[in-house]
Amino acid sequence: MTPLASRPLAYGYMRIIGVGDRFRMTLLHRQMSAFARGQEFTLGQVFVEVPTCRESSFERLVSRLKQGDATELIVPTLDHFTRFPSLQEGVVAQIEALGVTVWVVGD
């Protein structure tokens, strides 16, 4: 097992549609945490997009990724970026252009 200090840092990202969907958010967070452990990543902040928030969590995520601390991004499915497959490819390409690998838990 790799010591925590030398594990790559991963961030998480999810989009929650229902405002009161705390159970689903907790479940997805646990799944991403388990995935990170299995890949020997350290899961840092999980950015959660909610419909009632004025500030975009995705924009904050990209800003943090540009700082270069994390090399990995974990998402439950690509639908958390957008439901349109052609746009999903663009989002993944944007993130990978920052030197970050996108990992999909549901795949």
Tab-separated table of N, CA and C in Angstrom:
chain	number	residue	atom	x	y	z
A	1	MET	N	0.839	-1.180	0.000
A	1	MET	CA	0.000	0.000	0.000
A	1	MET	C	0.887	1.248	0.000
A	2	THR	N	0.535	2.222	-0.816
A	2	THR	CA	1.298	3.453	-0.950
A	2	THR	C	0.980	4.403	0.205
A	3	PRO	N	2.011	5.005	0.832
A	3	PRO	CA	1.743	5.984	1.895
A	3	PRO	C	0.904	7.147	1.363
A	4	LEU	N	0.028	7.694	2.205
A	4	LEU	CA	-0.866	8.774	1.783
A	4	LEU	C	-0.128	9.962	1.193
A	5	ALA	N	1.020	10.303	1.754
A	5	ALA	CA	1.747	11.488	1.303
A	5	ALA	C	2.215	11.360	-0.141
A	6	SER	N	2.442	10.140	-0.622
A	6	SER	CA	2.956	9.982	-1.978
A	6	SER	C	1.875	9.598	-2.986
A	7	ARG	N	0.636	9.529	-2.554
A	7	ARG	CA	-0.456	9.196	-3.468
A	7	ARG	C	-0.854	10.415	-4.294
A	8	PRO	N	-1.222	10.199	-5.562
A	8	PRO	CA	-1.705	11.322	-6.378
A	8	PRO	C	-2.997	11.898	-5.793
A	9	LEU	N	-3.126	13.210	-5.878
A	9	LEU	CA	-4.323	13.885	-5.391
A	9	LEU	C	-5.403	13.849	-6.461
A	10	ALA	N	-6.596	13.464	-6.058
A	10	ALA	CA	-7.754	13.458	-6.951
A	10	ALA	C	-8.830	14.363	-6.370
A	11	TYR	N	-9.517	15.072	-7.251
A	11	TYR	CA	-10.721	15.794	-6.863
A	11	TYR	C	-11.916	15.013	-7.376
A	12	GLY	N	-13.065	15.297	-6.827
A	12	GLY	CA	-14.304	14.694	-7.288
A	12	GLY	C	-15.242	15.773	-7.784
A	13	TYR	N	-16.162	15.373	-8.644
A	13	TYR	CA	-17.177	16.303	-9.146
A	13	TYR	C	-18.478	15.548	-9.348
A	14	MET	N	-19.567	16.145	-8.899
A	14	MET	CA	-20.894	15.582	-9.148
A	14	MET	C	-21.907	16.702	-9.282
A	15	ARG	N	-22.947	16.407	-10.033
A	15	ARG	CA	-24.057	17.348	-10.211
A	15	ARG	C	-25.286	16.716	-9.567
A	16	ILE	N	-25.903	17.443	-8.656
A	16	ILE	CA	-27.103	16.976	-7.972
A	16	ILE	C	-28.281	17.801	-8.480
A	17	ILE	N	-29.280	17.120	-9.025
A	17	ILE	CA	-30.431	17.815	-9.603
A	17	ILE	C	-31.428	18.223	-8.524
A	18	GLY	N	-31.821	17.287	-7.686
A	18	GLY	CA	-32.796	17.571	-6.633
A	18	GLY	C	-32.140	18.236	-5.438
A	19	VAL	N	-32.721	19.319	-4.982
A	19	VAL	CA	-32.145	20.073	-3.870
A	19	VAL	C	-32.037	19.214	-2.611
A	20	GLY	N	-33.040	18.394	-2.331
A	20	GLY	CA	-33.052	17.611	-1.102
A	20	GLY	C	-32.459	16.225	-1.241
A	21	ASP	N	-31.652	15.998	-2.247
A	21	ASP	CA	-31.140	14.661	-2.532
A	21	ASP	C	-29.838	14.369	-1.784
A	22	ARG	N	-29.852	14.542	-0.473
A	22	ARG	CA	-28.658	14.325	0.355
A	22	ARG	C	-28.217	12.861	0.356
A	23	PHE	N	-29.192	11.936	0.350
A	23	PHE	CA	-28.856	10.512	0.370
A	23	PHE	C	-28.044	10.143	-0.873
A	24	ARG	N	-28.496	10.590	-2.030
A	24	ARG	CA	-27.784	10.291	-3.277
A	24	ARG	C	-26.391	10.912	-3.267
A	25	MET	N	-26.285	12.136	-2.784
A	25	MET	CA	-24.997	12.809	-2.717
A	25	MET	C	-24.038	12.035	-1.811
A	26	THR	N	-24.523	11.572	-0.677
A	26	THR	CA	-23.696	10.787	0.240
A	26	THR	C	-23.258	9.479	-0.403
A	27	LEU	N	-24.182	8.807	-1.083
A	27	LEU	CA	-23.867	7.548	-1.758
A	27	LEU	C	-22.801	7.750	-2.836
A	28	LEU	N	-22.957	8.777	-3.663
A	28	LEU	CA	-21.983	9.043	-4.727
A	28	LEU	C	-20.615	9.398	-4.147
A	29	HIS	N	-20.610	10.155	-3.058
A	29	HIS	CA	-19.345	10.514	-2.412
A	29	HIS	C	-18.639	9.258	-1.912
A	30	ARG	N	-19.392	8.350	-1.312
A	30	ARG	CA	-18.800	7.094	-0.834
A	30	ARG	C	-18.239	6.272	-1.990
A	31	GLN	N	-18.966	6.234	-3.102
A	31	GLN	CA	-18.494	5.484	-4.268
A	31	GLN	C	-17.197	6.084	-4.813
A	32	MET	N	-17.136	7.414	-4.873
A	32	MET	CA	-15.915	8.060	-5.361
A	32	MET	C	-14.759	7.827	-4.393
A	33	SER	N	-15.038	7.865	-3.096
A	33	SER	CA	-13.998	7.608	-2.092
A	33	SER	C	-13.448	6.196	-2.221
A	34	ALA	N	-14.338	5.227	-2.382
A	34	ALA	CA	-13.906	3.834	-2.536
A	34	ALA	C	-13.093	3.659	-3.817
A	35	PHE	N	-13.525	4.311	-4.881
A	35	PHE	CA	-12.792	4.242	-6.145
A	35	PHE	C	-11.392	4.824	-5.975
A	36	ALA	N	-11.311	5.977	-5.319
A	36	ALA	CA	-10.009	6.622	-5.095
A	36	ALA	C	-9.083	5.711	-4.296
A	37	ARG	N	-9.596	5.111	-3.247
A	37	ARG	CA	-8.779	4.182	-2.454
A	37	ARG	C	-8.294	3.018	-3.312
A	38	GLY	N	-9.173	2.475	-4.142
A	38	GLY	CA	-8.809	1.351	-5.001
A	38	GLY	C	-7.732	1.695	-6.012
A	39	GLN	N	-7.690	2.957	-6.432
A	39	GLN	CA	-6.676	3.423	-7.383
A	39	GLN	C	-5.436	3.972	-6.671
A	40	GLU	N	-5.477	3.952	-5.344
A	40	GLU	CA	-4.420	4.510	-4.498
A	40	GLU	C	-4.227	6.009	-4.726
A	41	PHE	N	-5.364	6.719	-4.827
A	41	PHE	CA	-5.381	8.178	-4.886
A	41	PHE	C	-5.793	8.698	-3.518
A	42	THR	N	-5.432	9.938	-3.243
A	42	THR	CA	-5.968	10.654	-2.095
A	42	THR	C	-7.096	11.532	-2.613
A	43	LEU	N	-8.318	11.284	-2.148
A	43	LEU	CA	-9.451	12.093	-2.588
A	43	LEU	C	-9.486	13.374	-1.778
A	44	GLY	N	-9.323	14.478	-2.476
A	44	GLY	CA	-9.394	15.788	-1.837
A	44	GLY	C	-10.825	16.300	-1.883
A	45	GLN	N	-10.982	17.516	-2.273
A	45	GLN	CA	-12.300	18.145	-2.302
A	45	GLN	C	-13.181	17.518	-3.377
A	46	VAL	N	-14.453	17.354	-3.044
A	46	VAL	CA	-15.457	16.930	-4.015
A	46	VAL	C	-16.330	18.146	-4.303
A	47	PHE	N	-16.328	18.581	-5.540
A	47	PHE	CA	-17.101	19.745	-5.963
A	47	PHE	C	-18.506	19.279	-6.329
A	48	VAL	N	-19.511	19.901	-5.718
A	48	VAL	CA	-20.901	19.486	-5.922
A	48	VAL	C	-21.674	20.631	-6.561
A	49	GLU	N	-22.195	20.370	-7.747
A	49	GLU	CA	-23.025	21.339	-8.471
A	49	GLU	C	-24.465	21.136	-8.033
A	50	VAL	N	-25.075	22.184	-7.499
A	50	VAL	CA	-26.481	22.114	-7.088
A	50	VAL	C	-27.253	23.222	-7.798
A	51	PRO	N	-28.530	22.981	-8.114
A	51	PRO	CA	-29.285	23.949	-8.909
A	51	PRO	C	-29.525	25.286	-8.220
A	52	THR	N	-29.442	25.337	-6.909
A	52	THR	CA	-29.749	26.579	-6.194
A	52	THR	C	-28.527	27.458	-5.953
A	53	CYS	N	-27.355	26.992	-6.321
A	53	CYS	CA	-26.126	27.739	-6.052
A	53	CYS	C	-25.837	28.713	-7.195
A	54	ARG	N	-25.506	29.931	-6.862
A	54	ARG	CA	-25.202	30.941	-7.883
A	54	ARG	C	-23.833	30.736	-8.512
A	55	GLU	N	-22.889	30.290	-7.724
A	55	GLU	CA	-21.528	30.095	-8.220
A	55	GLU	C	-21.393	28.692	-8.797
A	56	SER	N	-20.773	28.591	-9.964
A	56	SER	CA	-20.602	27.300	-10.619
A	56	SER	C	-19.492	26.492	-9.953
A	57	SER	N	-19.849	25.324	-9.459
A	57	SER	CA	-18.840	24.436	-8.875
A	57	SER	C	-17.881	23.939	-9.943
A	58	PHE	N	-18.378	23.776	-11.169
A	58	PHE	CA	-17.501	23.326	-12.249
A	58	PHE	C	-16.418	24.368	-12.525
A	59	GLU	N	-16.783	25.641	-12.541
A	59	GLU	CA	-15.790	26.702	-12.760
A	59	GLU	C	-14.767	26.732	-11.629
A	60	ARG	N	-15.221	26.542	-10.394
A	60	ARG	CA	-14.284	26.483	-9.257
A	60	ARG	C	-13.356	25.283	-9.395
A	61	LEU	N	-13.910	24.145	-9.837
A	61	LEU	CA	-13.110	22.944	-10.054
A	61	LEU	C	-12.022	23.204	-11.087
A	62	VAL	N	-12.387	23.747	-12.226
A	62	VAL	CA	-11.406	24.013	-13.285
A	62	VAL	C	-10.338	24.975	-12.783
A	63	SER	N	-10.741	25.981	-12.032
A	63	SER	CA	-9.778	26.921	-11.461
A	63	SER	C	-8.780	26.205	-10.558
A	64	ARG	N	-9.270	25.292	-9.729
A	64	ARG	CA	-8.378	24.520	-8.842
A	64	ARG	C	-7.476	23.592	-9.643
A	65	LEU	N	-8.029	22.959	-10.680
A	65	LEU	CA	-7.222	22.057	-11.502
A	65	LEU	C	-6.090	22.811	-12.200
A	66	LYS	N	-6.343	24.051	-12.567
A	66	LYS	CA	-5.309	24.869	-13.214
A	66	LYS	C	-4.138	25.151	-12.273
A	67	GLN	N	-4.354	25.051	-10.967
A	67	GLN	CA	-3.274	25.259	-10.003
A	67	GLN	C	-2.280	24.106	-10.016
A	68	GLY	N	-2.694	22.962	-10.567
A	68	GLY	CA	-1.776	21.840	-10.735
A	68	GLY	C	-1.595	20.929	-9.540
A	69	ASP	N	-2.394	21.096	-8.495
A	69	ASP	CA	-2.260	20.239	-7.312
A	69	ASP	C	-2.736	18.816	-7.581
A	70	ALA	N	-3.859	18.688	-8.263
A	70	ALA	CA	-4.456	17.374	-8.520
A	70	ALA	C	-4.140	16.920	-9.939
A	71	THR	N	-3.913	15.626	-10.074
A	71	THR	CA	-3.652	15.049	-11.396
A	71	THR	C	-4.785	14.135	-11.836
A	72	GLU	N	-5.784	13.974	-10.973
A	72	GLU	CA	-6.879	13.046	-11.244
A	72	GLU	C	-8.210	13.715	-10.904
A	73	LEU	N	-9.244	13.383	-11.685
A	73	LEU	CA	-10.601	13.845	-11.404
A	73	LEU	C	-11.531	12.641	-11.479
A	74	ILE	N	-12.323	12.453	-10.445
A	74	ILE	CA	-13.246	11.325	-10.376
A	74	ILE	C	-14.677	11.842	-10.475
A	75	VAL	N	-15.449	11.240	-11.381
A	75	VAL	CA	-16.869	11.562	-11.525
A	75	VAL	C	-17.673	10.264	-11.484
A	76	PRO	N	-18.921	10.322	-10.977
A	76	PRO	CA	-19.740	9.110	-10.953
A	76	PRO	C	-20.023	8.579	-12.364
A	77	THR	N	-20.432	9.468	-13.266
A	77	THR	CA	-20.633	9.169	-14.685
A	77	THR	C	-20.371	10.458	-15.450
A	78	LEU	N	-20.183	10.348	-16.754
A	78	LEU	CA	-19.976	11.558	-17.553
A	78	LEU	C	-21.234	12.414	-17.620
A	79	ASP	N	-22.394	11.841	-17.311
A	79	ASP	CA	-23.634	12.620	-17.268
A	79	ASP	C	-23.579	13.728	-16.224
A	80	HIS	N	-22.673	13.626	-15.272
A	80	HIS	CA	-22.560	14.681	-14.263
A	80	HIS	C	-21.957	15.952	-14.864
A	81	PHE	N	-21.252	15.830	-15.984
A	81	PHE	CA	-20.790	17.017	-16.715
A	81	PHE	C	-21.946	17.594	-17.532
A	82	THR	N	-22.548	16.755	-18.347
A	82	THR	CA	-23.672	17.117	-19.212
A	82	THR	C	-24.294	15.830	-19.725
A	83	ARG	N	-25.557	15.897	-20.090
A	83	ARG	CA	-26.238	14.692	-20.585
A	83	ARG	C	-25.985	14.446	-22.076
A	84	PHE	N	-25.338	15.357	-22.752
A	84	PHE	CA	-25.117	15.244	-24.193
A	84	PHE	C	-23.734	14.663	-24.471
A	85	PRO	N	-23.669	13.451	-25.071
A	85	PRO	CA	-22.376	12.783	-25.294
A	85	PRO	C	-21.349	13.628	-26.046
A	86	SER	N	-21.777	14.381	-27.049
A	86	SER	CA	-20.807	15.187	-27.801
A	86	SER	C	-20.206	16.281	-26.919
A	87	LEU	N	-20.980	16.820	-25.997
A	87	LEU	CA	-20.459	17.832	-25.076
A	87	LEU	C	-19.594	17.198	-23.990
A	88	GLN	N	-19.928	15.966	-23.598
A	88	GLN	CA	-19.119	15.256	-22.605
A	88	GLN	C	-17.682	15.122	-23.094
A	89	GLU	N	-17.524	14.774	-24.369
A	89	GLU	CA	-16.183	14.631	-24.949
A	89	GLU	C	-15.410	15.941	-24.855
A	90	GLY	N	-16.100	17.050	-25.094
A	90	GLY	CA	-15.454	18.356	-25.010
A	90	GLY	C	-15.022	18.704	-23.597
A	91	VAL	N	-15.857	18.382	-22.629
A	91	VAL	CA	-15.518	18.655	-21.228
A	91	VAL	C	-14.314	17.821	-20.812
A	92	VAL	N	-14.329	16.535	-21.168
A	92	VAL	CA	-13.200	15.662	-20.834
A	92	VAL	C	-11.924	16.181	-21.495
A	93	ALA	N	-12.014	16.598	-22.750
A	93	ALA	CA	-10.840	17.134	-23.453
A	93	ALA	C	-10.321	18.396	-22.767
A	94	GLN	N	-11.228	19.262	-22.313
A	94	GLN	CA	-10.834	20.490	-21.609
A	94	GLN	C	-10.060	20.154	-20.339
A	95	ILE	N	-10.532	19.165	-19.605
A	95	ILE	CA	-9.875	18.783	-18.352
A	95	ILE	C	-8.547	18.092	-18.625
A	96	GLU	N	-8.531	17.200	-19.599
A	96	GLU	CA	-7.289	16.497	-19.923
A	96	GLU	C	-6.226	17.440	-20.471
A	97	ALA	N	-6.636	18.539	-21.098
A	97	ALA	CA	-5.681	19.539	-21.585
A	97	ALA	C	-4.931	20.200	-20.429
A	98	LEU	N	-5.484	20.097	-19.226
A	98	LEU	CA	-4.828	20.640	-18.031
A	98	LEU	C	-3.866	19.631	-17.409
A	99	GLY	N	-3.734	18.457	-18.040
A	99	GLY	CA	-2.852	17.422	-17.503
A	99	GLY	C	-3.515	16.558	-16.448
A	100	VAL	N	-4.834	16.543	-16.451
A	100	VAL	CA	-5.610	15.805	-15.457
A	100	VAL	C	-6.316	14.637	-16.145
A	101	THR	N	-6.263	13.473	-15.520
A	101	THR	CA	-6.959	12.294	-16.033
A	101	THR	C	-8.351	12.220	-15.422
A	102	VAL	N	-9.356	11.988	-16.266
A	102	VAL	CA	-10.737	11.853	-15.803
A	102	VAL	C	-11.042	10.369	-15.609
A	103	TRP	N	-11.500	10.023	-14.415
A	103	TRP	CA	-11.870	8.651	-14.059
A	103	TRP	C	-13.374	8.606	-13.829
A	104	VAL	N	-14.035	7.624	-14.426
A	104	VAL	CA	-15.481	7.480	-14.296
A	104	VAL	C	-15.775	6.250	-13.448
A	105	VAL	N	-16.409	6.468	-12.300
A	105	VAL	CA	-16.701	5.379	-11.370
A	105	VAL	C	-17.653	4.369	-12.001
A	106	GLY	N	-18.639	4.850	-12.751
A	106	GLY	CA	-19.654	3.979	-13.322
A	106	GLY	C	-19.209	3.147	-14.501
A	107	ASP	N	-18.000	3.313	-14.976
A	107	ASP	CA	-17.512	2.521	-16.124
A	107	ASP	C	-16.842	1.253	-15.675
